[in-house]
mmCIF file of N, CA and C in Angstrom:
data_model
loop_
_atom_site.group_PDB
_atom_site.id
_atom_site.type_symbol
_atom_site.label_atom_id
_atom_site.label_comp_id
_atom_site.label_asym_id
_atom_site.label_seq_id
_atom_site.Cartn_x
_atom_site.Cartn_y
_atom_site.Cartn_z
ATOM 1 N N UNK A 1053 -2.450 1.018 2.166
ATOM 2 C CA UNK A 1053 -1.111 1.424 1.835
ATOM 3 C C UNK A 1053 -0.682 2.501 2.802
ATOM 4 N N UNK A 1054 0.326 2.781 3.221
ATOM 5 C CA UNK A 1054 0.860 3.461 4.348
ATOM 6 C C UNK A 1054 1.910 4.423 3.506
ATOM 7 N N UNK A 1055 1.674 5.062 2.478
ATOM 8 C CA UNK A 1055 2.076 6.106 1.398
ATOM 9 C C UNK A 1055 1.159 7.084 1.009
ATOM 10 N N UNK A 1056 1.394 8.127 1.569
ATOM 11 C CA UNK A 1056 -0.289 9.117 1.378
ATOM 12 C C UNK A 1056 0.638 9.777 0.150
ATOM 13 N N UNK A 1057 1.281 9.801 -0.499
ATOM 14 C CA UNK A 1057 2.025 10.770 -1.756
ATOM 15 C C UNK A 1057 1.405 9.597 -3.095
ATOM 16 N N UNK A 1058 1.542 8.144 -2.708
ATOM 17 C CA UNK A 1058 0.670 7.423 -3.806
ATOM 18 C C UNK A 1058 -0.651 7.219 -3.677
ATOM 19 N N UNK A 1059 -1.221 7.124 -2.234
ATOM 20 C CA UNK A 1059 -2.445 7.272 -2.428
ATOM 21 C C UNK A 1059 -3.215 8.797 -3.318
ATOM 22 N N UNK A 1060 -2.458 9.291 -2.959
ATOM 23 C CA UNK A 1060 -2.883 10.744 -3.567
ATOM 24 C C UNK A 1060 -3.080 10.731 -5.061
ATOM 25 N N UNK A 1061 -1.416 9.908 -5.786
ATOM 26 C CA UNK A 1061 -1.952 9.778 -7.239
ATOM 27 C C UNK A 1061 -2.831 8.472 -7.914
ATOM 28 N N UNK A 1062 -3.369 7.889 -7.160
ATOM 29 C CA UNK A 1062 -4.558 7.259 -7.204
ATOM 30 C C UNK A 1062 -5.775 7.940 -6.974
ATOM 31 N N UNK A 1063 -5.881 8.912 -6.198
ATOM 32 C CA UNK A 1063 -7.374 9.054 -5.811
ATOM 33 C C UNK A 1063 -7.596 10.351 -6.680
ATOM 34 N N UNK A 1064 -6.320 10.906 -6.895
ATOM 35 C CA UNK A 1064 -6.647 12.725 -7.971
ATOM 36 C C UNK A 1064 -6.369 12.050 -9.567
ATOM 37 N N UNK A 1065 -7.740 12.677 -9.651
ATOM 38 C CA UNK A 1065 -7.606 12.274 -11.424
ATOM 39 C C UNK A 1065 -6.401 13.170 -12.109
ATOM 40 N N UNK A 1066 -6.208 14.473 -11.684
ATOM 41 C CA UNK A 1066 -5.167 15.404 -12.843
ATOM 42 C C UNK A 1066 -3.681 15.048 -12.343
ATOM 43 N N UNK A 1067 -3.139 14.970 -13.333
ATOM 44 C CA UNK A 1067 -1.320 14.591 -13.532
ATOM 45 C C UNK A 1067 -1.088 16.128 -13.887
ATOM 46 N N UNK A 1068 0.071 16.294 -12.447
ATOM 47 C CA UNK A 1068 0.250 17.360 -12.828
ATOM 48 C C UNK A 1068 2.174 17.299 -13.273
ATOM 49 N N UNK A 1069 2.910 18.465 -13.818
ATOM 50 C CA UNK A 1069 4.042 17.993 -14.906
ATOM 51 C C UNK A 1069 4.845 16.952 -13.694
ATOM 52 N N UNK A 1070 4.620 17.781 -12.535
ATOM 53 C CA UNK A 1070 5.969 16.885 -11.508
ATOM 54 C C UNK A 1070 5.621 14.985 -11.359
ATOM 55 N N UNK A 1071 4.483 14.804 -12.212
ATOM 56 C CA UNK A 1071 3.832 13.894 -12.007
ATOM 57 C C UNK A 1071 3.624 12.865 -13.199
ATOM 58 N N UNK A 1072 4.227 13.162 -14.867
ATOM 59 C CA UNK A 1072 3.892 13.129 -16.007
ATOM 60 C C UNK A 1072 4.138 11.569 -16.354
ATOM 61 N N UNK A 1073 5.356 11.356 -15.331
ATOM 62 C CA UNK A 1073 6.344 10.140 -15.655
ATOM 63 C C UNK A 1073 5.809 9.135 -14.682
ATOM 64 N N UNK A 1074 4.830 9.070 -13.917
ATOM 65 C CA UNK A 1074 4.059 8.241 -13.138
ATOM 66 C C UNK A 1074 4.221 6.844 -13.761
ATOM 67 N N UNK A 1075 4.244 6.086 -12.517
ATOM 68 C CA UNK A 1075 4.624 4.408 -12.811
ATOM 69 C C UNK A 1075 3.157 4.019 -13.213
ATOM 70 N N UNK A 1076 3.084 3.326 -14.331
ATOM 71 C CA UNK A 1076 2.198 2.509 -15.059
ATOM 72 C C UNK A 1076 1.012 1.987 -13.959
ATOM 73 N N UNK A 1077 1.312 1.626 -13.012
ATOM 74 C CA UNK A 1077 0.606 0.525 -11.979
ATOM 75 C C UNK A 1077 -0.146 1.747 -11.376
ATOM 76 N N UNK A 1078 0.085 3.282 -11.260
ATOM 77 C CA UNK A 1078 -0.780 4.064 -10.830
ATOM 78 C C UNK A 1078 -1.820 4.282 -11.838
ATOM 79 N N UNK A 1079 -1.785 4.216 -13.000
ATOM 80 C CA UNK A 1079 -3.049 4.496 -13.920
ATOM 81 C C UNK A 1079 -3.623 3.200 -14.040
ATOM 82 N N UNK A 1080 -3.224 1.620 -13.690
ATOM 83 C CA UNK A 1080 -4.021 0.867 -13.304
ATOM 84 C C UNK A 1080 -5.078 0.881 -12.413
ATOM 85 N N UNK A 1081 -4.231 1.036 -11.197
ATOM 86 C CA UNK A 1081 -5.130 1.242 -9.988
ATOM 87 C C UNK A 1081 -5.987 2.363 -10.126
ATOM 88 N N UNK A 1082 -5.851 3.425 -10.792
ATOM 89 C CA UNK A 1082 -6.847 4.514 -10.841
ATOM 90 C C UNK A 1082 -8.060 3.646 -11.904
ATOM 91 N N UNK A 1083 -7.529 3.058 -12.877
ATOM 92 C CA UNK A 1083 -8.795 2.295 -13.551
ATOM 93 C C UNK A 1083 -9.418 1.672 -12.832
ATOM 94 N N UNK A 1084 -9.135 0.538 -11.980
ATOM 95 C CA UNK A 1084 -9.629 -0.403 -11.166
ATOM 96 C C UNK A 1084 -10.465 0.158 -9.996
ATOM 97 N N UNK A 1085 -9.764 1.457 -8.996
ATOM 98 C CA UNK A 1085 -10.654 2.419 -8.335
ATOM 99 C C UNK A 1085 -12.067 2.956 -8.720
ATOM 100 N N UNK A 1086 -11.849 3.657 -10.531
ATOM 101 C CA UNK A 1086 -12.820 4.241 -10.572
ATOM 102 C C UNK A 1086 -14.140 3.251 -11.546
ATOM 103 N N UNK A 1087 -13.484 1.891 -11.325
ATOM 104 C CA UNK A 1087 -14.709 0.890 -11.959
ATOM 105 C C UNK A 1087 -15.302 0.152 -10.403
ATOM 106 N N UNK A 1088 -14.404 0.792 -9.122
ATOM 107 C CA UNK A 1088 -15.369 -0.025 -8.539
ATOM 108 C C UNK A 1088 -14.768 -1.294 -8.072
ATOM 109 N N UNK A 1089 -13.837 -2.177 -8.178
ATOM 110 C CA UNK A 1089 -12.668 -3.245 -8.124
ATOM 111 C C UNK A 1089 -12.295 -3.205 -7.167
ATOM 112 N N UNK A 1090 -11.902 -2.131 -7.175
ATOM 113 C CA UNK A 1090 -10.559 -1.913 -5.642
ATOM 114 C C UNK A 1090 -11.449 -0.920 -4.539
ATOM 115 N N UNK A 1091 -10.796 -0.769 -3.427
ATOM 116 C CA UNK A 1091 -10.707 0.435 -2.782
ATOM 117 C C UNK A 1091 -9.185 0.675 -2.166
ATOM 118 N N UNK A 1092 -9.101 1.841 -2.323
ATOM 119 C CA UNK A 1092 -7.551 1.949 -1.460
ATOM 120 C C UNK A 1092 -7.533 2.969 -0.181
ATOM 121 N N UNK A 1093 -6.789 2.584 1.240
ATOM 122 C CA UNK A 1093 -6.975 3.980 1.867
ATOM 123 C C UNK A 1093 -5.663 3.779 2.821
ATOM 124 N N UNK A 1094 -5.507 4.727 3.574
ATOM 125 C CA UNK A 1094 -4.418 4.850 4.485
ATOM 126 C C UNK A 1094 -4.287 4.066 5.290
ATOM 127 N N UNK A 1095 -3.232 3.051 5.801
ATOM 128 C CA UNK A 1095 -3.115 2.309 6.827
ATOM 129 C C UNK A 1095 -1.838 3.140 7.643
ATOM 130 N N UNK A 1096 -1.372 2.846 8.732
ATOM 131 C CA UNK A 1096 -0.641 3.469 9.441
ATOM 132 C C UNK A 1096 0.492 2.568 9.153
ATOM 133 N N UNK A 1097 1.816 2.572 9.181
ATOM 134 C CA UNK A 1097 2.899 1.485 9.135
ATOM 135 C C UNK A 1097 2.969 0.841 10.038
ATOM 136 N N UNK A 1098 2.364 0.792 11.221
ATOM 137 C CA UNK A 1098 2.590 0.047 12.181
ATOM 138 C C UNK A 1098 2.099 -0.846 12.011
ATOM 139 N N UNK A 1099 0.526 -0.912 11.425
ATOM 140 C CA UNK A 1099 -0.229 -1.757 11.004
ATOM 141 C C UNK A 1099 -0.490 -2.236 10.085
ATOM 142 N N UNK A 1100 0.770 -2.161 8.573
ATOM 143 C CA UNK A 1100 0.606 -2.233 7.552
ATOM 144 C C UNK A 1100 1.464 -4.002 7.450
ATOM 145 N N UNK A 1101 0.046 -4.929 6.969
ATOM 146 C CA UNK A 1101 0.781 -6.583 7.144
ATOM 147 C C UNK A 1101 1.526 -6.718 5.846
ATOM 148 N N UNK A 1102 2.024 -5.791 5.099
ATOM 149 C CA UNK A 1102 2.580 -6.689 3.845
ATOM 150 C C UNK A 1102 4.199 -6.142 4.656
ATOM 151 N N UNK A 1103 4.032 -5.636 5.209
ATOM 152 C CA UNK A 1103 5.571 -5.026 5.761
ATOM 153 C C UNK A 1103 6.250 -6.234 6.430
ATOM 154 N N UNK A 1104 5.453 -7.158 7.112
ATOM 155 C CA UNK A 1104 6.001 -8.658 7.191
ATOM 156 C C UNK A 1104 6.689 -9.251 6.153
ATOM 157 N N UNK A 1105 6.671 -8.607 4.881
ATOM 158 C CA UNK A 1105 7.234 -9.935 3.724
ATOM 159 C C UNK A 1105 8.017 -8.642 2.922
ATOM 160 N N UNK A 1106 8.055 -7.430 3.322
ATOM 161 C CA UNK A 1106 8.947 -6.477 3.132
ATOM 162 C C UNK A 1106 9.973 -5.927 3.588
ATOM 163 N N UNK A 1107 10.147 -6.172 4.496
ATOM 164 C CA UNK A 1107 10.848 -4.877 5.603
ATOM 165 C C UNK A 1107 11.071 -5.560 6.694
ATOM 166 N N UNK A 1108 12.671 -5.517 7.195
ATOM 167 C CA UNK A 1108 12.979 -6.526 8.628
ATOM 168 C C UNK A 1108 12.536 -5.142 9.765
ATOM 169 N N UNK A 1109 11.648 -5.931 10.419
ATOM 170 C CA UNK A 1109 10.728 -5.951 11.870
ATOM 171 C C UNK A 1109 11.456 -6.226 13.009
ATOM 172 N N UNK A 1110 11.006 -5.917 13.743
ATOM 173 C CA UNK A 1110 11.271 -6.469 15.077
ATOM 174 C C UNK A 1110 10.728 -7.466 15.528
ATOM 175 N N UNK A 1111 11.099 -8.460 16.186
ATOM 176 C CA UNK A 1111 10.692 -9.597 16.648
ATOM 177 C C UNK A 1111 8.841 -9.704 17.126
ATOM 178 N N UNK A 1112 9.201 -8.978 17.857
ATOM 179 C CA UNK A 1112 7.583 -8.759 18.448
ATOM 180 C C UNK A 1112 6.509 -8.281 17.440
ATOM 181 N N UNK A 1113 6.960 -6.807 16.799
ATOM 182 C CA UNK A 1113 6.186 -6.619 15.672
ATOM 183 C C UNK A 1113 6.150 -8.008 14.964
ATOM 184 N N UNK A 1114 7.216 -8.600 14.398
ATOM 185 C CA UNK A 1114 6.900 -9.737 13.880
ATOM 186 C C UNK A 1114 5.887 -10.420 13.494
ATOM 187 N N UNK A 1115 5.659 -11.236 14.783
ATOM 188 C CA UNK A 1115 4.885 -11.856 15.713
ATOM 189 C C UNK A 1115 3.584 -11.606 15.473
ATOM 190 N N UNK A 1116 3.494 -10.074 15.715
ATOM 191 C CA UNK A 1116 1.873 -9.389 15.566
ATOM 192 C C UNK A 1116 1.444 -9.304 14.577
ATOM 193 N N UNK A 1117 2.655 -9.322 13.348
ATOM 194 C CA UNK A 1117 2.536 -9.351 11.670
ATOM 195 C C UNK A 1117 1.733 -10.505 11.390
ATOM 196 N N UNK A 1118 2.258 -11.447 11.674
ATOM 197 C CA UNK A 1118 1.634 -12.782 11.419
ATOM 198 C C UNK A 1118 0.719 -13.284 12.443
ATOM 199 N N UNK A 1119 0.821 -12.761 13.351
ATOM 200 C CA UNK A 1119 -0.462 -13.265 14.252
ATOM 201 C C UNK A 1119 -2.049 -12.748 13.254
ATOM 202 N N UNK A 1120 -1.535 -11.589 12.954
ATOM 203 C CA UNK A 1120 -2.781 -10.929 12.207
ATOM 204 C C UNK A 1120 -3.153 -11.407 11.211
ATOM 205 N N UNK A 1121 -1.966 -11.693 10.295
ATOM 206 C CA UNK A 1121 -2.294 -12.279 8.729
ATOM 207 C C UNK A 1121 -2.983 -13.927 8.762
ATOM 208 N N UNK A 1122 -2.970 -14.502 10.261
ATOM 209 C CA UNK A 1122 -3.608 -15.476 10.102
ATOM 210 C C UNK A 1122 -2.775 -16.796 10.380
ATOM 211 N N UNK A 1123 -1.663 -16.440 10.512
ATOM 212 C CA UNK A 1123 -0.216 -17.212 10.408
ATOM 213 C C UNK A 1123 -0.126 -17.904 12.011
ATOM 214 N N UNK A 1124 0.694 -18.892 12.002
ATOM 215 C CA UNK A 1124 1.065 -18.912 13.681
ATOM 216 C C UNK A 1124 2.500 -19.259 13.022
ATOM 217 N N UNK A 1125 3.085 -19.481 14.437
ATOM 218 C CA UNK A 1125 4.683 -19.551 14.393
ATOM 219 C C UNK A 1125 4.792 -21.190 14.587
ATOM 220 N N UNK A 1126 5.450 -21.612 13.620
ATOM 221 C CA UNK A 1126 5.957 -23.167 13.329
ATOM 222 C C UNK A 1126 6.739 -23.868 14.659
#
């Protein structure tokens, strides 16, 4: 994930007040983390492949999106 403010409330167990109202899917992933399931860590955005099916790219990035994910161009 290329969000170090959510990685953060995944990896710190204490909720602090600015923090109380946290989206549901973060106390998932903190379950799933601390059984061992998951791992989560920093990717850079440049290199982050779900940003292909998120976020309009640039052509070339594109390209490298899906070259990576395994994809070729039709």
């Amino acid at each position: 994930m290329d969000n170090q403010g959510a990685l953060c409330l995944v990896k710190n167990p204490v909720f602090h007040k600015r923090t109380k109202h946290a989206d549901i899917k973060y106390h998932y992933i903190r379950e799933k983390l601390e059984e061992g399931t998951i791992s989560v860590s920093f990717v850079p955005s440049d290199l982050e492949l779900a940003d292909v099916f998120t976020k309009p790219t640039p052509r070339d990035h594109f390209h490298k999106l899906i070259f990576n994910l395994g994809m070729r161009k039709c």
